[in-house]
XYZ file of C-alpha atoms in Angstrom:
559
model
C 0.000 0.000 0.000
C 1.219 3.575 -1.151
C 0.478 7.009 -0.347
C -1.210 8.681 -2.953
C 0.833 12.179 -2.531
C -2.187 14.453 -4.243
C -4.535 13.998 -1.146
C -4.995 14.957 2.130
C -3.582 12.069 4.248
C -3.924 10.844 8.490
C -0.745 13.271 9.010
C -2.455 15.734 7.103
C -4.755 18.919 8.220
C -6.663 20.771 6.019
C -7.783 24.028 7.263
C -9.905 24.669 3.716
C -12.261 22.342 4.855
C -12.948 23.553 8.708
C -11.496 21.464 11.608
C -13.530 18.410 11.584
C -12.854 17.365 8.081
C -9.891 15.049 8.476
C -9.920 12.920 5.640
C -7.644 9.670 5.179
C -7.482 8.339 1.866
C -5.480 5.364 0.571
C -4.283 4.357 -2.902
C -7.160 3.034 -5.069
C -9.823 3.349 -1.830
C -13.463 3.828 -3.060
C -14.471 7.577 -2.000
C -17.602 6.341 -0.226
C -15.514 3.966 1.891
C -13.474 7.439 3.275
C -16.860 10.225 3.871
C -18.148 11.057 7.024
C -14.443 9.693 8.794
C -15.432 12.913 11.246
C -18.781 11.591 12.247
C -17.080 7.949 13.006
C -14.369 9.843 15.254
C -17.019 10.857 17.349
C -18.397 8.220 17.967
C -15.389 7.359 19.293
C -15.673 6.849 23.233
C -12.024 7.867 23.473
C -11.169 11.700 23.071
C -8.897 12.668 20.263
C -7.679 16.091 19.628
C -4.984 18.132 17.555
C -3.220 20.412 19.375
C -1.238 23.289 17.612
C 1.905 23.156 20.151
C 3.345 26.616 18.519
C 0.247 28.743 18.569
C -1.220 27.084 21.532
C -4.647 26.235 20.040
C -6.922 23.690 20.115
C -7.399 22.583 16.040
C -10.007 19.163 15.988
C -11.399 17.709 18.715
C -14.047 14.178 18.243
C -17.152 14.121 20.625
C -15.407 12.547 23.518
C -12.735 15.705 23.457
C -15.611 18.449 23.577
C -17.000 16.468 26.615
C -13.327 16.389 27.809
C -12.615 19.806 27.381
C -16.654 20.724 28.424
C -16.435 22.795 25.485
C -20.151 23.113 24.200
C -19.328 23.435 20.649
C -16.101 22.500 18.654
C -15.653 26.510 17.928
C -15.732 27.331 21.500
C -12.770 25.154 21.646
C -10.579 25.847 19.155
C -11.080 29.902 20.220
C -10.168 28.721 23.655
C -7.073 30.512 25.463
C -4.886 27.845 26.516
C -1.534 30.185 26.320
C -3.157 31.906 29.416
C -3.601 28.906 31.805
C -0.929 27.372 30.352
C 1.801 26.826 32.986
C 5.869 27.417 32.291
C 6.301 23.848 32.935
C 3.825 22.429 30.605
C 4.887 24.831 27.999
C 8.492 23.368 28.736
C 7.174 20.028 28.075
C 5.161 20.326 24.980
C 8.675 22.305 23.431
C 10.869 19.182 23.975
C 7.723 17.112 22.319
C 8.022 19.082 19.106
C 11.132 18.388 17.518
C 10.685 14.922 18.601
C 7.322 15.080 16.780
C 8.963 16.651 14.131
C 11.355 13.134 13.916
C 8.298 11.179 13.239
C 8.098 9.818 17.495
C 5.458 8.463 19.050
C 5.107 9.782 22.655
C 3.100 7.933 25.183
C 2.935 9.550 28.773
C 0.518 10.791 31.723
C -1.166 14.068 31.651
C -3.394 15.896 34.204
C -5.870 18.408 32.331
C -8.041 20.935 34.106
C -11.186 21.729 31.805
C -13.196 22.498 34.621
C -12.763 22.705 38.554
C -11.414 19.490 38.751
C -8.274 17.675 37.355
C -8.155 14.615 34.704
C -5.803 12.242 34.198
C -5.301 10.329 30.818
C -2.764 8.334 29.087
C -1.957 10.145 26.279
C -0.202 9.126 22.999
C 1.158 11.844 20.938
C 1.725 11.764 17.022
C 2.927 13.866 14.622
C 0.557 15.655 12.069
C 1.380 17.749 9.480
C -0.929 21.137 9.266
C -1.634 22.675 6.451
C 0.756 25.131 6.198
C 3.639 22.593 6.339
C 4.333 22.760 10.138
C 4.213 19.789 12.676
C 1.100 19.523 15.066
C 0.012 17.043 17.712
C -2.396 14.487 17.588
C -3.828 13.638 20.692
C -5.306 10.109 22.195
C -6.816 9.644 25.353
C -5.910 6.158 26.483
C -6.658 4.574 29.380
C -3.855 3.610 31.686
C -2.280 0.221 32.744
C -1.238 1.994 35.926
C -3.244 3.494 38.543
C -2.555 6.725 40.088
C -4.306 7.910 42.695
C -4.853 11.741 44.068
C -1.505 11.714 45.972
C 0.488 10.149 43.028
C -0.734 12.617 40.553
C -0.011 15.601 42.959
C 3.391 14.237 43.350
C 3.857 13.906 39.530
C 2.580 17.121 38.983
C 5.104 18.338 41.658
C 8.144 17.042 39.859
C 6.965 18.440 36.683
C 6.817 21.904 38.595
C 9.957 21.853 40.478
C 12.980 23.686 39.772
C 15.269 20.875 40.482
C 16.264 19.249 37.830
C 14.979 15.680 37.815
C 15.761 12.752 35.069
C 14.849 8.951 35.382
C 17.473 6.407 33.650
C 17.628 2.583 32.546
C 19.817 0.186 34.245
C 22.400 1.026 31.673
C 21.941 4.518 31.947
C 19.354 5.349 29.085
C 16.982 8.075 29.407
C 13.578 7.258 29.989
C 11.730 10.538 30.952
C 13.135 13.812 32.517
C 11.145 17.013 34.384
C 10.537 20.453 32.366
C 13.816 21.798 34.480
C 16.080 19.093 33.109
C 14.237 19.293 29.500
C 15.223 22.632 29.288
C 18.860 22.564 30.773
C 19.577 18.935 28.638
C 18.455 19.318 25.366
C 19.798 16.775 22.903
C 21.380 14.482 25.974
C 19.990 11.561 25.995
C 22.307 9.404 28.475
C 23.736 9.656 31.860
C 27.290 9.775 31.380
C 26.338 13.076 28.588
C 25.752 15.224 31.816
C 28.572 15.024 33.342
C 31.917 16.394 32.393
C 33.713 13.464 33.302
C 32.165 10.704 32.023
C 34.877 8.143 33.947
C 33.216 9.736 36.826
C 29.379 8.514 35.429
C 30.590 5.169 34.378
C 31.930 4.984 38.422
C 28.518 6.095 39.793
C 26.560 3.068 37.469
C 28.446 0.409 38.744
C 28.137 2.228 42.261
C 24.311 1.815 41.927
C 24.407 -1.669 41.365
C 25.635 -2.112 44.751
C 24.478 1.034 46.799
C 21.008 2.438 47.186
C 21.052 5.877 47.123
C 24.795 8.085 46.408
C 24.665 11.912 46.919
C 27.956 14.177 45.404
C 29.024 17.315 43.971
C 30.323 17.411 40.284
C 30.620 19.722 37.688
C 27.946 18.786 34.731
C 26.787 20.017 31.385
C 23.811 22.423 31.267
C 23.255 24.097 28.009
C 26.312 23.766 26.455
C 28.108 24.929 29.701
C 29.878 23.617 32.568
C 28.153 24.401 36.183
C 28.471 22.623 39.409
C 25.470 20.822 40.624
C 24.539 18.792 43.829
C 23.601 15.867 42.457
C 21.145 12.757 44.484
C 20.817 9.523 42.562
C 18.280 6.694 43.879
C 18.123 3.405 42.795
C 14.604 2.226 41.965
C 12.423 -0.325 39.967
C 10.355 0.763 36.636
C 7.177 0.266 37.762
C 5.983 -0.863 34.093
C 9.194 -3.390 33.099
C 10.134 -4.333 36.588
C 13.565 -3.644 35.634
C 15.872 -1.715 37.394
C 16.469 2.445 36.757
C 17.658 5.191 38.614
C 16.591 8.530 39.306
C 18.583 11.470 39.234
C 17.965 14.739 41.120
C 19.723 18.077 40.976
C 20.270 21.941 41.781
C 23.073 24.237 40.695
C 25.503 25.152 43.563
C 28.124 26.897 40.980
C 28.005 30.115 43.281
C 28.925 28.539 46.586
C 31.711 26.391 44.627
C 32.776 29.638 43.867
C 32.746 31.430 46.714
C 34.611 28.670 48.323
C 37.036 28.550 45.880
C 37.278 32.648 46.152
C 37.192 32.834 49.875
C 40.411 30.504 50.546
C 42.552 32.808 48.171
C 41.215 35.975 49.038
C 41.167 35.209 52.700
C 44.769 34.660 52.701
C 45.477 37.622 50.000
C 43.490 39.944 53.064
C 45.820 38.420 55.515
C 49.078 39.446 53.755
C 48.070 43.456 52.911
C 46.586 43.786 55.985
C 49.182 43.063 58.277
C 51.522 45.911 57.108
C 48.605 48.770 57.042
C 48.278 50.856 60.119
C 44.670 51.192 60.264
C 42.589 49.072 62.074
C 41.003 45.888 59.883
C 38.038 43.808 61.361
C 36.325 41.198 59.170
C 33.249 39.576 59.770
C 30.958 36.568 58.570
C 27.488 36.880 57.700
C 26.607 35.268 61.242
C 29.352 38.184 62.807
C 32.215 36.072 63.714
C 35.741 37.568 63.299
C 37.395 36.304 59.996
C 40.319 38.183 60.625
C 41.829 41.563 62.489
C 44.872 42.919 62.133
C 47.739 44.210 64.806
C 46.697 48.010 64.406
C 43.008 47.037 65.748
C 44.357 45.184 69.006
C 45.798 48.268 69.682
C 43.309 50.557 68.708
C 40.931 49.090 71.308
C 43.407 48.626 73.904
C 43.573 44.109 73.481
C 46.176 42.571 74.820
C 45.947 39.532 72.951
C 47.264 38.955 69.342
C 44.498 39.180 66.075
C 44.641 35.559 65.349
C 43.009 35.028 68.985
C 40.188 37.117 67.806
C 39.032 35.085 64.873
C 35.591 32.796 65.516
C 35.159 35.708 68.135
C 30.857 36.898 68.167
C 31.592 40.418 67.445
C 27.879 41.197 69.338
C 29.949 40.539 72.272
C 33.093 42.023 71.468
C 31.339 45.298 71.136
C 29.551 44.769 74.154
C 32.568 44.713 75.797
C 34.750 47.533 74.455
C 31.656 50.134 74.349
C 32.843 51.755 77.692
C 35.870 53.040 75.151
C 33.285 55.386 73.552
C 32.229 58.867 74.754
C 28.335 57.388 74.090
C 28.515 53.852 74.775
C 25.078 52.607 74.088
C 25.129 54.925 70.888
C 28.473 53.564 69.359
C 26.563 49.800 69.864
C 22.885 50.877 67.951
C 24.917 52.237 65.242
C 27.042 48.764 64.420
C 23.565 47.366 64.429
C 22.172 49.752 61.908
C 24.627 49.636 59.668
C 24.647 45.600 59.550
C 20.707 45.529 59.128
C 21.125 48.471 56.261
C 23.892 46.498 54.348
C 25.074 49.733 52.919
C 28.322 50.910 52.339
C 29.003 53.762 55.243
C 32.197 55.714 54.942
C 33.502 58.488 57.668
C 31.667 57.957 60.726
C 33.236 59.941 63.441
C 33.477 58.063 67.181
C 34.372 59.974 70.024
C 36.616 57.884 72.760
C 35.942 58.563 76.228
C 39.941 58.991 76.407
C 39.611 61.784 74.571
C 41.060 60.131 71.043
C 38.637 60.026 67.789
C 38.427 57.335 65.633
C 36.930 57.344 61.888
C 34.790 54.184 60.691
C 34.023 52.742 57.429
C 31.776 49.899 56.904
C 31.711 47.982 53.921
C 29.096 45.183 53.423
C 30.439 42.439 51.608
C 28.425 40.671 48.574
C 29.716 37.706 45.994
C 27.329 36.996 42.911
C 24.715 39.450 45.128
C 24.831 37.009 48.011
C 25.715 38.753 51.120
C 29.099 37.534 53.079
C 29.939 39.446 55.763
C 31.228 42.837 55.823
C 34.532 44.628 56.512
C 35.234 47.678 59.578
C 37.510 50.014 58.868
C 38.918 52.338 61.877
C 41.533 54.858 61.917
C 42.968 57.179 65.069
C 42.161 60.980 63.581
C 42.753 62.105 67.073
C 46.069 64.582 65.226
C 43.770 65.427 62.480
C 40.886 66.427 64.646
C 43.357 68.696 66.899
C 44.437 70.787 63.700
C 41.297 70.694 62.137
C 40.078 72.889 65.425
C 43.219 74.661 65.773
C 42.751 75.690 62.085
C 39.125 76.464 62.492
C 39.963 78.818 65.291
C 42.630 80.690 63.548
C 40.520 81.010 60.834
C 39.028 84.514 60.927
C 35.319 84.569 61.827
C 33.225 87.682 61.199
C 34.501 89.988 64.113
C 31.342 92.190 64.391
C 28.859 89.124 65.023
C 31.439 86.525 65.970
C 29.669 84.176 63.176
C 31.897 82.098 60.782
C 32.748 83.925 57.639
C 32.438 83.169 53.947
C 35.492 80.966 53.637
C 34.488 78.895 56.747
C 31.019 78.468 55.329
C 33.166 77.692 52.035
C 34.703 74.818 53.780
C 31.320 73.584 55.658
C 29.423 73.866 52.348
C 31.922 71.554 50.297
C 32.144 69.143 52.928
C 28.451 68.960 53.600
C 27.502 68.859 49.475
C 30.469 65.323 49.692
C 28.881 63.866 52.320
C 25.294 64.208 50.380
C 26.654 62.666 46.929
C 29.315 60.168 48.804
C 26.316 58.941 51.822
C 23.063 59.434 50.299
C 22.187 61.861 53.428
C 20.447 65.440 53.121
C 21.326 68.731 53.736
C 19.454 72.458 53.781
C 20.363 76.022 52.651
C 18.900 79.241 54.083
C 19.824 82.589 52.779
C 18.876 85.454 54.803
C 19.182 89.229 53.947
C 18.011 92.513 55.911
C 15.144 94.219 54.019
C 16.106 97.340 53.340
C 19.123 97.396 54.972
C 20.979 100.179 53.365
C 18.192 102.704 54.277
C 18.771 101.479 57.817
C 21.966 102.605 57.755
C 21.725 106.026 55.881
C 18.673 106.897 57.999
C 20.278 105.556 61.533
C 24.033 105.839 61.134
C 25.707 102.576 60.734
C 26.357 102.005 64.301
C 22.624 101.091 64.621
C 22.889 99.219 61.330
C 25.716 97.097 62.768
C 23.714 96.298 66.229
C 20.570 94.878 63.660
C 23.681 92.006 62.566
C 23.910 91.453 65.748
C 20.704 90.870 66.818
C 20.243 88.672 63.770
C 23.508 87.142 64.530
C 21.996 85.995 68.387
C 19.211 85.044 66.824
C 20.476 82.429 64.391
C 23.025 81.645 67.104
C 20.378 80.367 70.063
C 17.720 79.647 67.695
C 19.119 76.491 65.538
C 20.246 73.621 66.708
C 24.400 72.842 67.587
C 24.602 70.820 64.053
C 23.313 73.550 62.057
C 26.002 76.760 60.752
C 24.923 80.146 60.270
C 27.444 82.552 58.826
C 27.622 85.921 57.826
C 28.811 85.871 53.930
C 28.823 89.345 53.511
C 27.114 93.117 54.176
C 23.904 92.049 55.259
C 23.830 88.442 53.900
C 23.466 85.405 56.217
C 23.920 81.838 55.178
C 23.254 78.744 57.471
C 23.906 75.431 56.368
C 21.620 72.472 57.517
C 22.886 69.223 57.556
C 20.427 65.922 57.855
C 17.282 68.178 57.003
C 15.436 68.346 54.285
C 14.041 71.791 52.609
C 10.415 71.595 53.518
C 11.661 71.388 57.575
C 14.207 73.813 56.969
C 11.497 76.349 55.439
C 9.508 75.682 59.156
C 12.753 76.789 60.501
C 12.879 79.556 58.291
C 9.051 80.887 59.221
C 10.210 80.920 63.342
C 12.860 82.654 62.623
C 11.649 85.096 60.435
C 8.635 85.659 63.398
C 11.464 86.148 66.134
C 13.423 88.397 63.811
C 10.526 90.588 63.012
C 9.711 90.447 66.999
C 12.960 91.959 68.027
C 13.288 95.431 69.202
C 16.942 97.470 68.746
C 17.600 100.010 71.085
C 19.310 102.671 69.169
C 20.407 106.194 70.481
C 16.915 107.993 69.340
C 14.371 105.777 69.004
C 14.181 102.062 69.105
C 13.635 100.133 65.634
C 12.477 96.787 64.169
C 13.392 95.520 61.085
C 12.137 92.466 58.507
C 14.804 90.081 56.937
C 13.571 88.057 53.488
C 14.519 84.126 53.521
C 15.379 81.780 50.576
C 15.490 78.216 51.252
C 17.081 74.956 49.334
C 18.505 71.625 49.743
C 22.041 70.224 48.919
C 21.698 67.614 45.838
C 23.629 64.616 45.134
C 23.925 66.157 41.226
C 25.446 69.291 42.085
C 28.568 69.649 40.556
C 29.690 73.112 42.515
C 28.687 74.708 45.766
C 27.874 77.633 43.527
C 24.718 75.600 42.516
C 23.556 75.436 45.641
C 23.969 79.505 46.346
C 22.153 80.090 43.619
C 18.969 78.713 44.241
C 18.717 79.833 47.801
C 19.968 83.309 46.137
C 16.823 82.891 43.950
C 14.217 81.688 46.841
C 15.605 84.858 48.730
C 14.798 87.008 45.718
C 11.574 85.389 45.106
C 10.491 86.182 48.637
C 11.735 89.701 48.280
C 9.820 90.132 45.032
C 6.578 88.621 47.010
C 6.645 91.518 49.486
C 9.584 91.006 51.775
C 9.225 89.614 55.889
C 8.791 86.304 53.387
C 10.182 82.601 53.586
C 10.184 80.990 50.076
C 11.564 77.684 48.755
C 13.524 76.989 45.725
């Protein structure tokens, strides 16, 4: 028997026709022997479908596949959205069936389908049909199984198909008989244990292993995709429940990252070691769980321990900084903060500790994190005790403003650029008020500048018992204040601002004639991680300040 090549054949759909008209035709077969093949498929008590695997669409289905699919009419099916219910699994699964397809395989396996509220399990065998626009679809039969399954087996089947790990069964000699959608996708074209490992010596070992031992667990480097990665692998000996004969099953999950940490940890660990032991800052490393890795000499001393670094290591550093806190100027405070920065995980540079001796100590803290898996973190502490003593020495040789005793422009200079670092370097905030005397210059041609100069002071007191000890205010020039804000933002600054605009405006000057008030105007901004110059800054308070001016003076605005 041929096949006559001008017809429609069993492989063969033709869409001209509608969905139900599959037509098989043999060489020389009377016509009236091959009508109405559609009506005999449904009266088929087994459900048989064509499933388009590509465009996820239902393309025939006989009687007992409507009732199947409790579709009410074949069109209802074949408009049905399957890609939307359609787990990644499943769609894993039916992409390994369709080259195989493609090959001319039969495939005969178990499948749960949910038409309605509850699941049903068939037997399916799956051929190969060709559509009518040349590309391979699946024909469907619902068989009834020689093995039972009942609810839990079917939940556990359909948990294996779900699961990441990879899972394959094998022969005896170490064929492939079925694998999950995770190893589908990872093993394409592999078709025999010793093909997933990179040593196959190593597979043929674990075989003959088998034969005598139950169950073998190990770690080995296998091939996933074309690549190399390093799995934890479980292998079980069992019997095929439908030959009786022996196979295996294999189960597995990548581990390359903690192979590689491993690996990286014993080099760089011992890399650390040798820098650190010639620097003359203080080096503490911790684990994720806060055990001491390593210290170095200049720490011991630091902190006063009479015992050398390689004592410290497995040390809980909870305790350890329990029991060096009474080192610290604020004790309890110099404990909260270790915890805050562990629990933020965020790199923290330049935190100042004062030591109850007097001495100041700079801090850096520097979580640690391999392929984005956290591993501990790294302190950082340096004696700036010297640098501290001639930072003061020089900020009390430089000149302040000798009329109000506020710092000048330089020192707010200085404050600004180290306040605008610490914003871009430590993602923290910062505010900018500019204050000016309204009408000051008519003050001082109507009054004399004697009176003028006792209105700076005033404003000077003001600023002076009215912000808090963080804050700066200088006197940049004539009748120009600045005060620099650090860890506030510009909406509190501007409630600043407002009080001290009321207390300002509140104030009476005694002068020689009469006593006089006078109204200052306020411009208000905030430090930003994007400026590139102080002078950025300046210039939008300078433009709040003339906004408020421009509104009427005695005015706060925000910029």
């Amino acid at each position: 028997m041929t096949r006559d090549e001008s017809t429609p054949t069993t492989d063969t759909l033709d869409h001209r026709k509608g969905p139900s008209d599959i037509v098989t035709t043999f060489h020389n077969a009377p016509q009236t022997a091959i009508r109405d093949q559609a009506a005999l498929l449904d009266r088929l008590h087994t459900p048989v479908w064509i499933f388009d695997i590509e465009q996820e669409r239902m393309h025939y289905a006989n009687a007992a596949a409507l009732r199947l699919w409790e579709a009410t009419t074949p069109q209802a099916l074949y408009a049905r959205d399957f890609s939307s219910t359609m787990s990644e699994a499943t769609r894993r699964r039916l992409a390994d069936y369709l080259p195989r397809l493609a090959r001319g395989e039969v495939i005969d396996e178990h499948w749960s389908f949910y038409p309605g509220e509850e699941a049903i399990s068939l037997h399916c065998r799956c051929s190969p049909v060709v559509m009518n626009d040349g590309r391979t679809g699946m024909l469907v039969e619902g068989m009834e199984s020689d093995i039972s399954l009942d609810a839990s087996s079917l939940r556990a089947l359909e948990a294996i198909r779900h699961t990441p790990m990879m899972v394959s069964v094998f022969d005896g000699q170490g064929r492939l008989l079925v694998r999950n959608p995770a190893a589908l996708e990872a093993r394409q074209g592999l078709s025999s244990f010793d093909a997933c490992f990179a040593d196959h010596a190593m597979a043929e070992q674990l075989l003959q292993r088998l034969e005598r031992e139950p169950r073998h667990a190990l770690e080995a480097i296998m091939r996933v995709n074309g690549r190399e990665r390093w799995h934890h692998v479980d292998l079980c000996r069992a019997t095929d429940p439908k030959t009786g004969l022996p196979m295996f099953v294999m189960g597995e999950f990548d581990i390359t990252p903690r192979k590689a940490l491993e690996t990286a940890r014993r080099v760089s660990q011992r890399q650390l070691e040798v820098v650190i032991e010639g620097l003359d800052v203080g080096l503490l490393l911790e684990d994720e769980e806060r055990r001491v890795i390593v210290a170095n000499q200049a720490f011991c001393d630091l902190f006063g321990l009479e015992v050398p670094p390689e004592q410290l290591v497995g040390m809980d550093c909870r305790e350890a900084a329990e029991s060096t806190k009474g080192h610290f100027a604020e004790p309890e405070g110099f404990v909260t903060r270790i915890e805050e920065l562990v629990a933020e995980r965020r790199k923290q540079t330049r935190d100042l500790l004062a030591m109850a001796d007097g001495r100041f100590l700079e801090r850096s803290y520097t979580p640690l994190f391999v392929a984005d898996e956290y591993h501990g973190h790294l302190w950082v502490y340096r004696d700036i005790t010297r640098q501290r003593h001639q930072e003061a020495d020089w900020a009390r040789k430089a000149s302040t403003d000798p009329l109000t005793g506020l710092a000048n422009r330089r020192s707010f200079d200085e404050a600004a650029r180290s306040i605008a670092r610490s914003v871009k370097e430590e993602a923290c905030q910062a505010a900018l008020l500019m204050i000016d005397i309204d009408r000051f210059k008519a003050i001082n041609d109507t009054l004399g500048h004697a009176e003028g100069d006792k209105g700076l002071r005033l404003l000077a007191n003001t600023l002076r018992h009215s912000l808090r000890q963080s804050d700066l205010p200088c006197r940049t020039g004539g009748e120009e204040f600045m005060v620099i804000m650090p860890g506030m933002s510009p909406e509190e600054a501007r409630t600043v601002a407002w009080r001290l605009l009321r207390q300002i405006a509140e104030a009476t000057i005694e002068a020689e004639t009469l006593p006089f008030y006078f109204t200052v105007s306020i411009g208000v901004t905030g430090f930003k991680p994007t400026d590139a110059r102080i002078e950025a800054v300046m210039q939008r308070a300078d433009a709040a300040m003339y906004q408020a001016k421009h509104e009427g003076r005695n005015r706060v605005a925000v910029h």
